[in-house]
Coordinates of N, CA and C in Angstrom, one line a residue:
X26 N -85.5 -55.2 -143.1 CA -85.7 -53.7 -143.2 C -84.4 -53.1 -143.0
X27 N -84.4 -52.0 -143.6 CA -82.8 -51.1 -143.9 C -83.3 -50.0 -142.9
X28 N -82.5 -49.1 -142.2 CA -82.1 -47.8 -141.1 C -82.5 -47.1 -142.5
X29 N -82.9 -46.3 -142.2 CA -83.2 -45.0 -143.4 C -83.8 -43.6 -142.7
X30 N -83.8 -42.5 -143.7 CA -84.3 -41.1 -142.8 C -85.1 -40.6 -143.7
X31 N -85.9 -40.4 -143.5 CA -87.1 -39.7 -144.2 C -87.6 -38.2 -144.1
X32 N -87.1 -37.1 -145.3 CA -87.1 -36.1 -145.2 C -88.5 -35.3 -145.6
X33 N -89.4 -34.8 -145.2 CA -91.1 -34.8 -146.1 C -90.6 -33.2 -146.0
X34 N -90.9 -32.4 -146.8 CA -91.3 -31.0 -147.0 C -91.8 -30.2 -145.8
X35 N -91.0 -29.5 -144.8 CA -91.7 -29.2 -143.7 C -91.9 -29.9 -142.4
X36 N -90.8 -30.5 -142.5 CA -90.8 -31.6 -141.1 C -89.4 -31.2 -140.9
X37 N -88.7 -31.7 -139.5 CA -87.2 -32.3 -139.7 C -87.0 -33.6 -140.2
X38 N -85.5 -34.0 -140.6 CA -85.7 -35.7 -140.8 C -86.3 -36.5 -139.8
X39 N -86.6 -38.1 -140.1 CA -87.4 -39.0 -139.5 C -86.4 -40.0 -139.8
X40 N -86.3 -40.7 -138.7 CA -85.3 -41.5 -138.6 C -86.3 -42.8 -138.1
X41 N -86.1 -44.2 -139.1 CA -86.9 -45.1 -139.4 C -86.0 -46.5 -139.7
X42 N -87.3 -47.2 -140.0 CA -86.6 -48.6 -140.9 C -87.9 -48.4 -142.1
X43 N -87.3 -48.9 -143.0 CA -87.6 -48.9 -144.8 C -87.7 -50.2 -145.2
X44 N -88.8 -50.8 -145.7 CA -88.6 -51.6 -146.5 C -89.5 -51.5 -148.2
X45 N -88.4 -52.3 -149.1 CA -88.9 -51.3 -150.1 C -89.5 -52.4 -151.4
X46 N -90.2 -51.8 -152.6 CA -90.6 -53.1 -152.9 C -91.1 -52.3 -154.1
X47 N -90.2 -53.0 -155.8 CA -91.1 -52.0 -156.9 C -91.2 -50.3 -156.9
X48 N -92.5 -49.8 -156.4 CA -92.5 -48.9 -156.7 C -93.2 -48.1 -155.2
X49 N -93.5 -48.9 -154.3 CA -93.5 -48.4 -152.9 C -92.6 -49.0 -152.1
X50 N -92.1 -47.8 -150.8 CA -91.8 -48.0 -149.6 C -92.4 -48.2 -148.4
X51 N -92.4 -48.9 -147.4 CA -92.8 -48.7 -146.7 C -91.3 -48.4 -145.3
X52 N -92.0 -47.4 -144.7 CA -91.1 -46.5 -143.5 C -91.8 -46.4 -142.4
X53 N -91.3 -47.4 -141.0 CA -91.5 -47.1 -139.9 C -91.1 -45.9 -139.0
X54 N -91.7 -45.5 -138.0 CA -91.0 -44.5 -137.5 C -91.8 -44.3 -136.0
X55 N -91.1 -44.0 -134.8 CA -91.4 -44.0 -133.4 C -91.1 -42.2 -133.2
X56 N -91.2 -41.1 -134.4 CA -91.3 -39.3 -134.1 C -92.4 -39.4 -133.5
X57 N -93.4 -39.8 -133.4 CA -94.4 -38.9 -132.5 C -94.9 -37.9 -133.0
X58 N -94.5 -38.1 -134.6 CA -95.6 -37.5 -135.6 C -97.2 -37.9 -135.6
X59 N -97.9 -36.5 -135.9 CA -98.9 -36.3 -135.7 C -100.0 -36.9 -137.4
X60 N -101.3 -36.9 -137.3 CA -102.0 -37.1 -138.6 C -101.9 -36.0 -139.5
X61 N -102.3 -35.1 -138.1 CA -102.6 -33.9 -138.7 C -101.2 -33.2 -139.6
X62 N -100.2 -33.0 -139.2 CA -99.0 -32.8 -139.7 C -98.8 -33.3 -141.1
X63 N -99.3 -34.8 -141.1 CA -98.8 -35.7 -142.3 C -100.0 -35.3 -143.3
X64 N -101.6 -34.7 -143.1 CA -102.3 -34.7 -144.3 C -101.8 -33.2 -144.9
X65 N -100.8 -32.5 -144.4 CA -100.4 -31.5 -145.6 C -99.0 -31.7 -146.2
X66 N -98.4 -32.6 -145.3 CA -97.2 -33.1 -146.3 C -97.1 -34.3 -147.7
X67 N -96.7 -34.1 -148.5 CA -96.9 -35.3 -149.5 C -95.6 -35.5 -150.1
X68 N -94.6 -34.5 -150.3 CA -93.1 -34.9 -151.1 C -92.2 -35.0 -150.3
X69 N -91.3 -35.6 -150.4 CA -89.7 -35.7 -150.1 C -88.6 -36.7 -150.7
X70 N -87.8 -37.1 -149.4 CA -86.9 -37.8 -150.1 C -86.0 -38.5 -148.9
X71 N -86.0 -39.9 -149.4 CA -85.4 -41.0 -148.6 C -83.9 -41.6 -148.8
X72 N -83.3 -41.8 -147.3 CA -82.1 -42.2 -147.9 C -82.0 -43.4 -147.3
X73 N -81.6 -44.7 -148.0 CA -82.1 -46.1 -147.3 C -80.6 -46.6 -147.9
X74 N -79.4 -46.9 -147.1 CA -78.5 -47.9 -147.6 C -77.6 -46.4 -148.5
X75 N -77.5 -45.5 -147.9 CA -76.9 -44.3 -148.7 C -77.2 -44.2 -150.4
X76 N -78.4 -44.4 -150.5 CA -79.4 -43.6 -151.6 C -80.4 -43.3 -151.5
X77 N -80.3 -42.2 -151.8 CA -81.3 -40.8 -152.0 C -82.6 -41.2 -153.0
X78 N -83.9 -41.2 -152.8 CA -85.0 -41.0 -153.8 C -85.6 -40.3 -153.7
X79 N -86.5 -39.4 -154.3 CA -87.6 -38.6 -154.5 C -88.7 -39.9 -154.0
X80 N -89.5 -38.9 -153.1 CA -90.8 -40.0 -152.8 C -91.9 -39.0 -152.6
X81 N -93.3 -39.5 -152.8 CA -94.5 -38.9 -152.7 C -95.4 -39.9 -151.4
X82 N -95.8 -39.0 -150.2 CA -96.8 -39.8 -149.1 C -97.9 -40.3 -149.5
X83 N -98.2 -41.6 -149.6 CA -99.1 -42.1 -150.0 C -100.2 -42.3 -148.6
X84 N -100.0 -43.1 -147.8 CA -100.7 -43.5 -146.4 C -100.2 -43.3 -145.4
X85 N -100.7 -42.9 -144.5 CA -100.0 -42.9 -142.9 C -100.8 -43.6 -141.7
X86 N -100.2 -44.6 -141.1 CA -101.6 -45.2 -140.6 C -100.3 -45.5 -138.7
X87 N -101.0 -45.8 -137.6 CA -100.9 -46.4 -136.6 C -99.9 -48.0 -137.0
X88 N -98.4 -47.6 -136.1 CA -97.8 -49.0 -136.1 C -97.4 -50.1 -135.1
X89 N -97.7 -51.0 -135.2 CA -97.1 -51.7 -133.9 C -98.9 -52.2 -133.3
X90 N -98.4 -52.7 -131.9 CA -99.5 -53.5 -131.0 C -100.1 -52.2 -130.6
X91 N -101.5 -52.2 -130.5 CA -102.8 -51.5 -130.3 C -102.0 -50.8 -129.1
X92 N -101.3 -51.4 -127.6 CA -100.9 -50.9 -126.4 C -99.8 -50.4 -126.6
X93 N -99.1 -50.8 -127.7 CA -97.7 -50.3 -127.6 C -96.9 -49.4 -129.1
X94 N -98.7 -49.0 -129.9 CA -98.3 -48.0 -130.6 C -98.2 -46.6 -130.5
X95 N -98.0 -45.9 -129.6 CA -98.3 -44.6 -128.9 C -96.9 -44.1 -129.8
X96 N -97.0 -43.2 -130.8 CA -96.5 -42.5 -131.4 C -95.6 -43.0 -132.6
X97 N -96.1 -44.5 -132.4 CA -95.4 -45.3 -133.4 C -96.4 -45.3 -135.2
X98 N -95.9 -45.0 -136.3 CA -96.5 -44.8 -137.7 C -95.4 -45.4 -138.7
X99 N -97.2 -45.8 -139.4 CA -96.2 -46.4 -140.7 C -96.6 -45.6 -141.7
X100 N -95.7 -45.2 -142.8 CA -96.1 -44.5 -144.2 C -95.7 -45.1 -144.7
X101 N -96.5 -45.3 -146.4 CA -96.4 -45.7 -147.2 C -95.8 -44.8 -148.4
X102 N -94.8 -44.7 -148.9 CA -94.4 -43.9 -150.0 C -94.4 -44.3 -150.9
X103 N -94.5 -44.0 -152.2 CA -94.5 -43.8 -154.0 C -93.3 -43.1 -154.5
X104 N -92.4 -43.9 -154.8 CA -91.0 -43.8 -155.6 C -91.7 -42.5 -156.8
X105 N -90.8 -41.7 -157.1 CA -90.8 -40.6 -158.6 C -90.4 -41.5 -159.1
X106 N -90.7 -41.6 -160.2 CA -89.8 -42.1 -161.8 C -88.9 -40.6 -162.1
X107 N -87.8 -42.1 -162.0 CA -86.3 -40.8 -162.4 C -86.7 -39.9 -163.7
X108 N -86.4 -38.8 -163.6 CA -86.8 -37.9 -165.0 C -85.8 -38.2 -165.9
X109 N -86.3 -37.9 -167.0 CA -84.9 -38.3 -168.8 C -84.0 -36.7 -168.4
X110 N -83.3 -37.0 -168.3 CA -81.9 -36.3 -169.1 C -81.6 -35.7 -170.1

């Protein structure tokens, strides 16, 4: 897993680890982000390894051990297809 920051539409950045694969991400993060927060955000944009993508929120679920997930989340993100030029 790569250090990465995760910027969603109406948050501040989220500062995580990324791992990425095809056409999803997956991004850990210990913000203490809420559900509620995450079911009105869906776009942004990741920087993993000093590159930038466009990404869409796919899932947000509870990370880590049942005792020791208290504010800890994982999302799943959906890469944009680069647009034509």
């Amino acid at each position: 897993m790569s250090k990465a920051t995760l910027t969603l539409d109406g948050l501040p950045p989220l500062e995580g680890t990324a791992e990425s694969g095809g056409d999803y991400i997956r991004f850990q993060t210990d913000a203490g982000i809420g559900a509620d927060e995450l079911d009105r955000l869906h776009k942004g944009q990741i920087e993993i390894d000093g590159k930038t993508e466009k990404v869409m929120l796919k899932s947000a679920q509870p990370h880590g051990e049942a005792e020791d997930a208290h504010g800890k989340i994982e999302l799943t993100l959906q890469r944009f297809q680069p647009s034509s030029v």
